[in-house]
Structures are given as C-alpha cells and as structure tokens.
Amino acid sequence: MTEELLSASNRARSFVVERLLSNRISSRRELDRAKGEASRLFPLNRYLSNAEILAALPPDRRKTFGDLLRVHPRRSASGIVVVTAFSAPFACPHGTCTFCPGGPREGTPQSYVRESPGMKAALLSDFDPRGQVSTSLEKYASNGHDISKVEAIIEGGTFIAVPLDYQLAFVRGVFDGLNGSDSTSLGEAQGRNEVAKSRCVGLTLESKPDWCEPEQIDTMLVYGVTRLEIGVQSLRDEVLAQSNRGHTADDSIRAFRAARDAGLKVTAHMMPGLPGADPQSDLEDLERLFSDEALRPDMMKVYPTLVVGGTSLARQFEAGRYTPYDLETTVELLSEMKRFVPRWHRIMRIQREIPAHEILGGVRSGNLRELVRGGGLLLLRVREEWKGSRLREDEASLPRGSQSGDGIFLHREGIEGLR
Ligand code: SF4
C-alpha cells in the first residue's frame, strides 16, 4: 500500500472511530453509512472492514462496540467459537472408501481436498496444530468474537488409528494453541488450559465405527474428547461393503454404545445415495436411526453422496456404473426425513463443503439447505433464530419434550411456522 493510501485509510478509520466514540453510530445501517462517507471523503477506493475499525478502537472500548462490529455474528452466537485442526495425511487403517477424496497421495488429510475450508491454513502450517488453532483464534478475535470458550475439532482420516505418539503430540499442540504457550506433556497443556484465556469447553473427534472400541474411547477420554462424530453412512452391510467402508452396521451400534457409556455426545454422519442404496432404503435407514434405541444420535450431518474427482467412485461414475441422486431426489428425500427427526435432534449440516469444480456428479447446489428448508426441514440454524431480532423472549412459549429415559428437553419457540 502506498504512503498516500495508508494515510487515507488511517484518516478514514479515525473518522468512523470518532463517530462511534461520540455515540453517533448505533446500528449496522448507520455504520455502513459512516463507512461510505469515510471512503468518499478521504478518498478510498474500498470500504473499511469491521476488523480494521475494531483494531483502531482503544482496547478498553472494543467490547462496547463488539455487537455492532462483529463479523459473522452467528459464529459465536452460542457463546462458543469452533476451531478446527487438521491432522497430517495418514491412510485409513482399512484402505480407502470409494467416495473419499484426498489422502496421503494428494498431500491432504484423507477426506479433504486442497481447497476444503480451512485447508489452506493447515497446509501453510504444515499441519501444525498449535499454528492452526492460534491462527483461527486470532482471526476470531480480530473480527470481534469472544474467544474465551472454544470447541476444538480434530479432523482428517481416522485420527484414533494413527501412531499414538503423533496423536498425543497433536492433541497437546491443540491445547498449546489455546493456551498460547508450549508445554512438555498433554497433562501439562490441559492443566494450563483450566485457567487460560481460551478455555476448551468441548473437544470433538471423528472416527469410523470399527475404531470406537471401548479401549479407543478410553484414549479419547484421556485427550478430553466430549463429542464423537461417527461415520455411520448407511445401516446396510451390502451398501457399506460396496463402498469399501470396512465396517458393518453392527459396528455402528457398538460404537454408539461405547460412546454413550463414556458420556460422549454422538454425531452421526449419514450418506444417502451410496452405490447399492435407493431413496426408499435411505429413508428407512434414517427412520431406523431414530426409532432404534441403540442408535438415536444427539446430532447428525447428512452428506448426500458426491462424486469427487480422483476417487474410485469417480471411475465407476465415468464408466456408467454409478448414478448419484439428482437435486430433486435429494431435496425430496431430505424433506421426507423431517418426519423421523425428533424435536431435540440437531441437524448440523446437509451438504459437504467440497468446491464445486471438484464435484463430477451429485448435488453441487450451494443452496441445498434453503431448498430443503423450503420443504420444511428444521435445521440447527433455525433453532437458533431466537438470538436474532425476529423474536422477543416474551413472545416465546416454552414447550417441553422428552428425549428418552429421564432426559428432559427444554426449548423455547415463538416464530410462526416453527414446528
Ligand atoms: S474412513 Fe473416512 S476418512 Fe477414511 S477413507 Fe473412509 S471416508 Fe475417508
């Protein structure tokens, strides 16, 4: 940036900051107007970002204007920010599932491509967990988010199957990133985190169902894992075999049992449209996921099968031996699924974040969530709407529902049309 532009930026920032401090900006609309005025006056060929305005405020006033300047406020609306750390590329213990992209040959963790969200930072840091966590926290803080409570998610391949030394060093690195200092052992890092500025309030791991045996769950507990994402994908052994999943439906049931016995929250991953499945069998699987007491996950991610370049499934697709579901079938299936999803259940995602140009077949549409929502599916985001301006607390009713056993699910609802 030239000196002239730099000084124009400084003056434009000071202009907006002065308006904030003199209470002449109280809404996002007024903020946008002030930013536009600053760009014209000084002049700048761009809009100031909220992050740079936040950085220009006196440190003791940043919290006051946090609500106004926070970028993507929903990312910390629950009071917790989520940071992801990708582990280095390791092959999965059973080989490779036919639909799974990435992996050691591509230089990425199994299941992720180079352009997957967050992968750029992971590659730049050479999969250093401390670097990934620190970068993520710095970004949240500069965008005005409170980073005192953090859920850390470890992603990539089958982490619990990689060499134990690597696992220990990686998890320690995640805690070091939260603590902002190096430690010599996992226990030391966890101890420091109890009084750190960014406390780990949740640690999530992904695993295959056959890698959730009680002894593996015990290891996860040593790491501090609180939530386990289990790749169920299908409840039919013939479908699992066709995709080279290396596990059975019974393995999923055992995995749920072991995770529950250890007090972990369970997120199920389901993949409608795998080879050998059809919309009816997928719907039956989804119904069983909630009707079978041995399953019933707390949360779910539904990833309609995508054909990603370079995978074994891509070769089947190109040879005409596999046809993925089209958009209409997928939307209909996910909308139908609503009938089985209990009120307490959280659907976290309904689409994988794979760049569109990597997808050879399957639903590329970036607005699948909206299309399905139009069909009546209630997503986690909708359940959080009460934090926004559309609902005042005194407008909400407080219905009550039961999950199972003695658990009571309390939830506040008030938006018309919310079931
Ligand atoms: S277990 Fe998961 S990460 Fe490993 S190959 Fe299968 S889908 Fe990919």
Coordinates of C-alpha atoms and ligand atoms in Angstrom, one line a residue:
M1 CA 0.0 0.0 0.0
T2 CA 1.4 3.4 -0.9
E3 CA 2.0 6.0 1.8
E4 CA -0.8 8.2 0.5
L5 CA -3.3 5.3 0.6
L6 CA -2.1 4.3 4.1
S7 CA -2.7 7.8 5.4
A8 CA -6.1 7.9 3.7
S9 CA -7.0 4.6 5.4
N10 CA -5.8 5.9 8.7
R11 CA -7.9 9.1 8.4
A12 CA -11.0 7.1 7.2
R13 CA -10.6 4.8 10.2
S14 CA -10.3 7.7 12.6
F15 CA -13.4 9.3 11.1
V16 CA -15.5 6.2 11.8
V17 CA -13.9 5.6 15.2
E18 CA -14.6 9.2 16.3
R19 CA -18.3 8.7 15.3
L20 CA -18.5 5.5 17.3
L21 CA -16.9 7.0 20.4
S22 CA -19.2 10.0 20.3
N23 CA -22.3 7.7 20.1
R24 CA -23.3 8.8 16.6
I25 CA -23.5 5.3 15.3
S26 CA -25.9 2.9 17.0
S27 CA -26.9 0.5 14.2
R28 CA -25.3 -1.5 11.3
R29 CA -27.0 0.8 8.8
E30 CA -25.5 3.9 10.4
L31 CA -22.1 2.1 10.5
D32 CA -22.4 1.3 6.8
R33 CA -23.3 4.9 6.1
A34 CA -20.3 6.2 8.0
K35 CA -18.0 3.8 6.2
G36 CA -19.3 5.0 2.8
E37 CA -18.9 8.6 3.9
A38 CA -15.3 8.0 5.0
S39 CA -14.5 6.3 1.7
R40 CA -15.8 9.3 -0.2
L41 CA -14.2 12.0 2.0
F42 CA -10.6 10.8 2.1
P43 CA -10.9 9.2 -0.6
L44 CA -10.6 5.4 -0.6
N45 CA -11.4 3.0 -3.4
R46 CA -12.7 0.5 -0.9
Y47 CA -14.9 0.1 2.2
L48 CA -13.3 -0.1 5.5
S49 CA -13.6 -3.6 7.1
N50 CA -15.2 -4.0 10.5
A51 CA -12.0 -5.8 11.7
E52 CA -9.8 -2.8 11.0
I53 CA -12.2 -0.4 12.7
L54 CA -12.2 -2.7 15.7
A55 CA -8.4 -2.7 15.7
A56 CA -8.4 1.1 15.6
L57 CA -10.6 1.4 18.7
P58 CA -9.0 1.9 22.1
P59 CA -8.7 -1.6 23.6
D60 CA -10.9 -0.8 26.5
R61 CA -13.8 0.2 24.2
R62 CA -13.7 -2.8 21.8
K63 CA -16.1 -4.8 23.9
T64 CA -18.6 -2.0 23.9
F65 CA -18.8 -2.0 20.1
G66 CA -18.4 -5.7 19.7
D67 CA -22.0 -6.4 18.8
L68 CA -22.0 -3.7 16.2
L69 CA -18.7 -4.6 14.5
R70 CA -18.6 -8.4 14.9
V71 CA -18.1 -10.1 11.5
H72 CA -20.4 -13.1 11.0
P73 CA -22.0 -12.7 14.5
R74 CA -23.7 -16.1 14.3
R75 CA -20.3 -17.8 14.5
S76 CA -20.1 -17.1 18.2
A77 CA -23.9 -16.6 18.9
S78 CA -23.9 -19.7 21.1
G79 CA -21.1 -18.1 23.2
I80 CA -18.6 -20.7 21.9
V81 CA -16.3 -20.4 18.9
V82 CA -15.3 -23.5 16.9
V83 CA -11.7 -24.1 15.8
T84 CA -10.6 -26.9 13.5
A85 CA -7.2 -28.5 13.4
F86 CA -6.4 -30.9 10.5
S87 CA -4.1 -33.8 11.3
A88 CA -1.3 -34.7 8.8
P89 CA -2.2 -37.0 5.9
F90 CA -2.3 -40.7 7.0
A91 CA -4.0 -43.6 5.2
C92 CA -7.1 -45.0 7.0
P93 CA -6.5 -48.4 8.6
H94 CA -8.8 -50.4 6.2
G95 CA -7.8 -48.7 3.0
T96 CA -9.9 -46.0 1.2
C97 CA -13.7 -45.7 1.0
T98 CA -14.6 -45.5 -2.7
F99 CA -16.1 -42.0 -2.4
C100 CA -13.4 -40.5 -0.3
P101 CA -11.1 -37.8 -1.8
G102 CA -7.7 -36.6 -0.7
G103 CA -5.3 -38.6 1.4
P104 CA -1.5 -39.0 1.5
R105 CA -1.1 -39.2 -2.2
E106 CA -2.7 -35.8 -2.6
G107 CA -0.8 -34.4 0.4
T108 CA -4.1 -33.7 2.3
P109 CA -5.8 -35.5 5.2
Q110 CA -8.0 -38.3 3.9
S111 CA -11.5 -37.0 3.0
Y112 CA -10.3 -33.4 2.3
V113 CA -9.2 -31.7 -0.8
R114 CA -6.7 -28.8 -1.0
E115 CA -9.5 -26.3 -1.4
S116 CA -11.6 -27.6 1.5
P117 CA -12.4 -24.8 4.0
G118 CA -9.6 -24.3 6.5
M119 CA -7.2 -26.5 4.5
K120 CA -5.1 -23.5 3.2
A121 CA -4.1 -22.6 6.8
A122 CA -3.4 -26.3 7.6
L123 CA -1.1 -26.7 4.6
L124 CA 0.6 -23.4 5.3
S125 CA 1.4 -24.5 8.9
D126 CA 2.4 -28.0 7.7
F127 CA -0.5 -29.4 9.8
D128 CA 1.0 -27.9 13.0
P129 CA -1.9 -28.0 15.5
R130 CA -0.7 -25.0 17.6
G131 CA -0.3 -22.9 14.5
Q132 CA -3.8 -23.8 13.1
V133 CA -5.5 -23.1 16.4
S134 CA -3.7 -19.8 17.1
T135 CA -4.4 -18.5 13.6
S136 CA -8.1 -19.4 13.9
L137 CA -8.3 -17.7 17.4
E138 CA -6.5 -14.6 16.1
K139 CA -9.0 -14.3 13.2
Y140 CA -12.0 -14.7 15.5
A141 CA -10.6 -12.0 17.9
S142 CA -9.8 -9.5 15.1
N143 CA -13.4 -10.0 13.9
G144 CA -14.8 -9.1 17.3
H145 CA -15.7 -12.5 18.7
D146 CA -15.3 -13.6 22.3
I147 CA -12.7 -16.4 22.3
S148 CA -13.0 -17.3 25.9
K149 CA -14.9 -20.6 25.2
V150 CA -13.8 -22.8 22.4
E151 CA -14.8 -26.1 20.9
A152 CA -11.8 -27.7 19.2
I153 CA -12.5 -30.2 16.4
I154 CA -9.8 -32.5 15.1
E155 CA -10.4 -33.5 11.5
G156 CA -8.8 -35.8 8.9
G157 CA -8.8 -39.5 8.3
T158 CA -9.1 -41.8 11.3
F159 CA -7.2 -39.9 13.9
I160 CA -7.5 -42.6 16.6
A161 CA -5.8 -45.1 14.3
V162 CA -2.6 -43.1 13.6
P163 CA 0.6 -43.7 15.7
L164 CA -0.1 -42.9 19.3
D165 CA 3.0 -40.6 19.7
Y166 CA 1.6 -38.5 16.9
Q167 CA -1.9 -38.4 18.5
L168 CA -0.5 -37.3 21.8
A169 CA 1.7 -34.6 20.3
F170 CA -1.2 -33.3 18.1
V171 CA -3.7 -33.0 20.9
R172 CA -1.1 -31.4 23.1
G173 CA -0.5 -28.9 20.2
V174 CA -4.2 -28.1 20.1
F175 CA -4.2 -27.2 23.8
D176 CA -0.9 -25.3 23.3
G177 CA -2.6 -23.2 20.6
L178 CA -5.5 -22.4 23.0
N179 CA -3.0 -21.6 25.8
G180 CA -0.7 -19.5 23.6
S181 CA 2.3 -21.3 25.1
D182 CA 4.3 -24.6 24.6
S183 CA 4.1 -27.4 27.1
T184 CA 6.1 -30.6 27.5
S185 CA 3.2 -33.0 28.0
L186 CA -0.5 -33.3 27.3
G187 CA -1.3 -33.3 31.0
E188 CA 0.6 -30.0 31.5
A189 CA -1.2 -28.4 28.5
Q190 CA -4.6 -29.5 29.8
G191 CA -3.8 -28.2 33.3
R192 CA -2.7 -24.8 31.9
N193 CA -5.9 -24.6 29.8
E194 CA -8.0 -24.7 33.0
V195 CA -7.0 -21.1 33.6
A196 CA -6.2 -20.0 30.0
K197 CA -7.9 -17.1 28.3
S198 CA -9.3 -19.5 25.7
R199 CA -10.8 -22.5 27.5
C200 CA -11.5 -25.7 25.7
V201 CA -15.2 -26.4 26.6
G202 CA -15.5 -29.2 24.0
L203 CA -13.2 -31.4 22.0
T204 CA -14.6 -33.3 19.0
L205 CA -13.1 -36.2 17.1
E206 CA -14.3 -38.1 14.0
S207 CA -13.9 -41.9 13.7
K208 CA -15.0 -45.0 11.9
P209 CA -17.5 -47.2 13.8
D210 CA -15.0 -50.0 14.0
W211 CA -12.5 -47.6 15.6
C212 CA -14.7 -46.7 18.5
E213 CA -13.9 -49.8 20.7
P214 CA -14.0 -49.2 24.5
E215 CA -10.2 -49.0 24.7
Q216 CA -10.1 -46.4 21.9
I217 CA -12.8 -44.4 23.6
D218 CA -10.7 -44.6 26.8
T219 CA -7.9 -43.0 24.9
M220 CA -10.2 -40.3 23.6
L221 CA -11.3 -39.6 27.2
V222 CA -7.6 -39.0 28.1
Y223 CA -7.5 -36.4 25.3
G224 CA -10.6 -34.7 26.8
V225 CA -12.9 -35.6 23.9
T226 CA -16.5 -34.6 24.7
R227 CA -18.2 -35.3 21.3
L228 CA -17.6 -38.1 18.8
E229 CA -18.6 -37.9 15.2
I230 CA -19.2 -41.5 13.9
G231 CA -19.2 -42.2 10.2
V232 CA -22.3 -44.5 10.1
Q233 CA -23.1 -43.6 6.4
S234 CA -25.6 -46.5 5.9
L235 CA -27.2 -49.1 8.1
R236 CA -27.0 -51.8 5.4
D237 CA -24.0 -54.1 5.3
E238 CA -24.2 -54.6 1.5
V239 CA -24.1 -50.9 0.9
L240 CA -21.2 -50.4 3.3
A241 CA -19.3 -53.2 1.6
Q242 CA -19.8 -51.7 -1.9
S243 CA -18.2 -48.5 -0.7
N244 CA -15.3 -50.4 1.0
R245 CA -16.2 -48.9 4.4
G246 CA -14.5 -51.7 6.2
H247 CA -17.2 -51.9 8.9
T248 CA -20.8 -53.2 9.4
A249 CA -24.0 -51.7 10.7
D250 CA -23.4 -53.7 14.0
D251 CA -20.1 -51.9 14.4
S252 CA -22.1 -48.6 14.4
I253 CA -24.4 -49.9 17.1
R254 CA -21.4 -51.0 19.2
A255 CA -19.7 -47.6 18.6
F256 CA -22.8 -45.7 19.8
R257 CA -23.0 -47.9 22.9
A258 CA -19.3 -47.4 23.8
A259 CA -19.5 -43.6 23.2
R260 CA -22.7 -43.3 25.3
D261 CA -21.2 -45.4 28.1
A262 CA -18.3 -42.9 28.2
G263 CA -20.7 -39.9 28.4
L264 CA -19.8 -38.6 25.0
K265 CA -22.2 -36.7 22.7
V266 CA -22.7 -38.6 19.4
T267 CA -23.0 -37.1 16.0
A268 CA -23.9 -39.5 13.2
H269 CA -22.7 -39.0 9.6
M270 CA -25.1 -40.4 7.0
M271 CA -24.6 -40.6 3.3
P272 CA -27.8 -41.1 1.2
G273 CA -27.2 -42.2 -2.4
L274 CA -24.3 -44.6 -1.9
P275 CA -23.9 -47.4 -4.5
G276 CA -26.5 -50.1 -3.7
A277 CA -28.9 -47.8 -1.9
D278 CA -32.0 -46.1 -3.2
P279 CA -34.2 -43.3 -1.8
Q280 CA -36.6 -45.8 -0.1
S281 CA -33.7 -47.7 1.6
D282 CA -32.1 -44.5 2.6
L283 CA -35.3 -43.2 4.1
E284 CA -35.7 -46.5 6.0
D285 CA -32.2 -46.1 7.4
L286 CA -32.9 -42.6 8.5
E287 CA -36.1 -43.8 10.2
R288 CA -34.2 -46.6 12.0
L289 CA -31.5 -44.1 13.1
F290 CA -34.1 -42.5 15.3
S291 CA -36.5 -45.4 16.1
D292 CA -33.8 -47.9 17.2
E293 CA -32.9 -47.2 20.8
A294 CA -29.4 -48.5 20.1
L295 CA -28.7 -45.6 17.8
R296 CA -30.5 -42.2 18.3
P297 CA -27.6 -39.8 17.8
D298 CA -27.6 -36.4 19.5
M299 CA -26.7 -34.7 16.3
M300 CA -26.4 -35.6 12.6
K301 CA -24.6 -34.5 9.5
V302 CA -26.2 -35.7 6.3
Y303 CA -23.9 -35.7 3.3
P304 CA -25.7 -36.8 0.1
T305 CA -23.1 -38.8 -1.9
L306 CA -20.9 -36.7 -4.2
V307 CA -18.7 -38.0 -6.9
V308 CA -15.3 -36.2 -6.4
G309 CA -12.6 -36.4 -9.0
G310 CA -9.8 -38.9 -8.4
T311 CA -11.8 -41.3 -6.3
S312 CA -12.7 -44.9 -7.1
L313 CA -16.4 -43.8 -7.2
A314 CA -15.5 -41.3 -9.9
R315 CA -14.2 -44.1 -12.0
Q316 CA -17.4 -46.0 -11.5
F317 CA -19.4 -42.9 -12.4
E318 CA -17.3 -42.3 -15.6
A319 CA -17.8 -45.9 -16.6
G320 CA -21.6 -45.5 -16.2
R321 CA -21.7 -48.0 -13.3
Y322 CA -22.9 -45.4 -10.7
T323 CA -25.5 -42.7 -10.9
P324 CA -25.8 -40.2 -8.0
Y325 CA -29.1 -38.7 -6.8
D326 CA -30.2 -35.6 -8.7
L327 CA -31.2 -32.4 -6.9
E328 CA -34.9 -33.1 -6.9
T329 CA -34.5 -36.6 -5.4
T330 CA -32.1 -35.3 -2.8
V331 CA -34.4 -32.4 -1.7
E332 CA -37.4 -34.7 -1.6
L333 CA -35.5 -37.3 0.5
L334 CA -34.2 -34.8 3.0
S335 CA -37.6 -33.1 3.3
E336 CA -39.2 -36.5 3.9
M337 CA -36.6 -37.2 6.6
K338 CA -38.3 -34.5 8.6
R339 CA -41.0 -37.0 9.7
F340 CA -38.4 -39.0 11.6
V341 CA -36.3 -36.3 13.2
P342 CA -37.2 -35.7 16.8
R343 CA -37.5 -32.2 18.1
W344 CA -34.5 -32.5 20.3
H345 CA -32.2 -33.5 17.5
R346 CA -29.7 -31.2 15.8
I347 CA -29.0 -31.5 12.1
M348 CA -25.7 -29.8 11.8
R349 CA -25.1 -30.0 8.1
I350 CA -26.8 -31.3 5.0
Q351 CA -24.0 -30.9 2.5
R352 CA -20.3 -31.4 2.4
E353 CA -18.1 -28.4 1.7
I354 CA -16.3 -29.6 -1.4
P355 CA -15.5 -26.9 -4.1
A356 CA -18.0 -27.3 -7.0
H357 CA -15.3 -27.7 -9.6
E358 CA -14.1 -30.9 -7.8
I359 CA -17.6 -32.5 -8.0
L360 CA -18.2 -34.6 -11.0
G361 CA -21.6 -35.9 -10.0
G362 CA -24.2 -35.3 -7.3
V363 CA -25.7 -32.2 -5.9
R364 CA -23.5 -29.2 -6.5
S365 CA -26.1 -26.7 -5.5
G366 CA -24.8 -24.4 -2.8
N367 CA -28.3 -23.6 -1.5
L368 CA -29.4 -27.1 -0.7
R369 CA -30.1 -26.0 2.9
E370 CA -32.5 -23.3 1.7
L371 CA -34.2 -25.7 -0.8
V372 CA -34.7 -28.3 2.0
R373 CA -35.8 -25.6 4.5
G374 CA -38.4 -24.6 2.0
G375 CA -39.6 -28.2 2.2
G376 CA -40.0 -27.9 6.0
L377 CA -36.7 -29.3 7.4
L378 CA -35.8 -27.7 10.7
L379 CA -32.1 -27.1 10.9
L380 CA -30.0 -26.1 13.9
R381 CA -29.6 -22.6 12.4
V382 CA -33.4 -22.1 12.5
R383 CA -33.5 -23.3 16.1
E384 CA -31.0 -20.5 17.0
E385 CA -33.2 -17.8 15.4
W386 CA -34.4 -16.6 18.8
K387 CA -31.0 -14.9 19.2
G388 CA -31.8 -12.6 16.3
S389 CA -34.2 -9.7 16.2
R390 CA -37.2 -11.6 15.0
L391 CA -38.2 -13.0 18.3
R392 CA -38.5 -11.3 21.7
E393 CA -38.3 -13.6 24.7
D394 CA -41.7 -12.6 26.0
E395 CA -43.2 -13.7 22.6
A396 CA -42.0 -17.3 23.0
S397 CA -43.7 -20.2 24.5
L398 CA -41.8 -22.8 26.5
P399 CA -42.8 -26.3 25.4
R400 CA -41.2 -29.3 26.9
G401 CA -40.3 -32.7 25.4
S402 CA -38.6 -35.8 26.4
Q403 CA -35.7 -37.4 24.5
S404 CA -35.5 -40.8 26.2
G405 CA -35.1 -42.2 29.7
D406 CA -35.2 -39.4 32.2
G407 CA -33.8 -36.7 29.9
I408 CA -36.0 -33.6 29.6
F409 CA -35.5 -31.4 26.6
L410 CA -36.4 -27.7 27.2
H411 CA -36.7 -25.4 24.2
R412 CA -38.2 -22.0 23.6
E413 CA -40.2 -21.4 20.4
G414 CA -42.0 -18.4 19.1
I415 CA -41.6 -17.9 15.4
E416 CA -44.7 -18.6 13.5
G417 CA -44.3 -21.7 11.4
L418 CA -41.6 -23.2 13.5
R419 CA -42.9 -26.6 14.3
Ligands
SF4_1 S1 -12.9 -43.8 6.9 FE1 -13.4 -41.7 6.4 S2 -11.5 -40.7 6.0 FE2 -11.1 -42.9 5.9 S3 -11.3 -43.4 3.8 FE3 -13.3 -43.8 4.7 S4 -14.4 -41.8 4.4 FE4 -12.2 -41.4 4.0

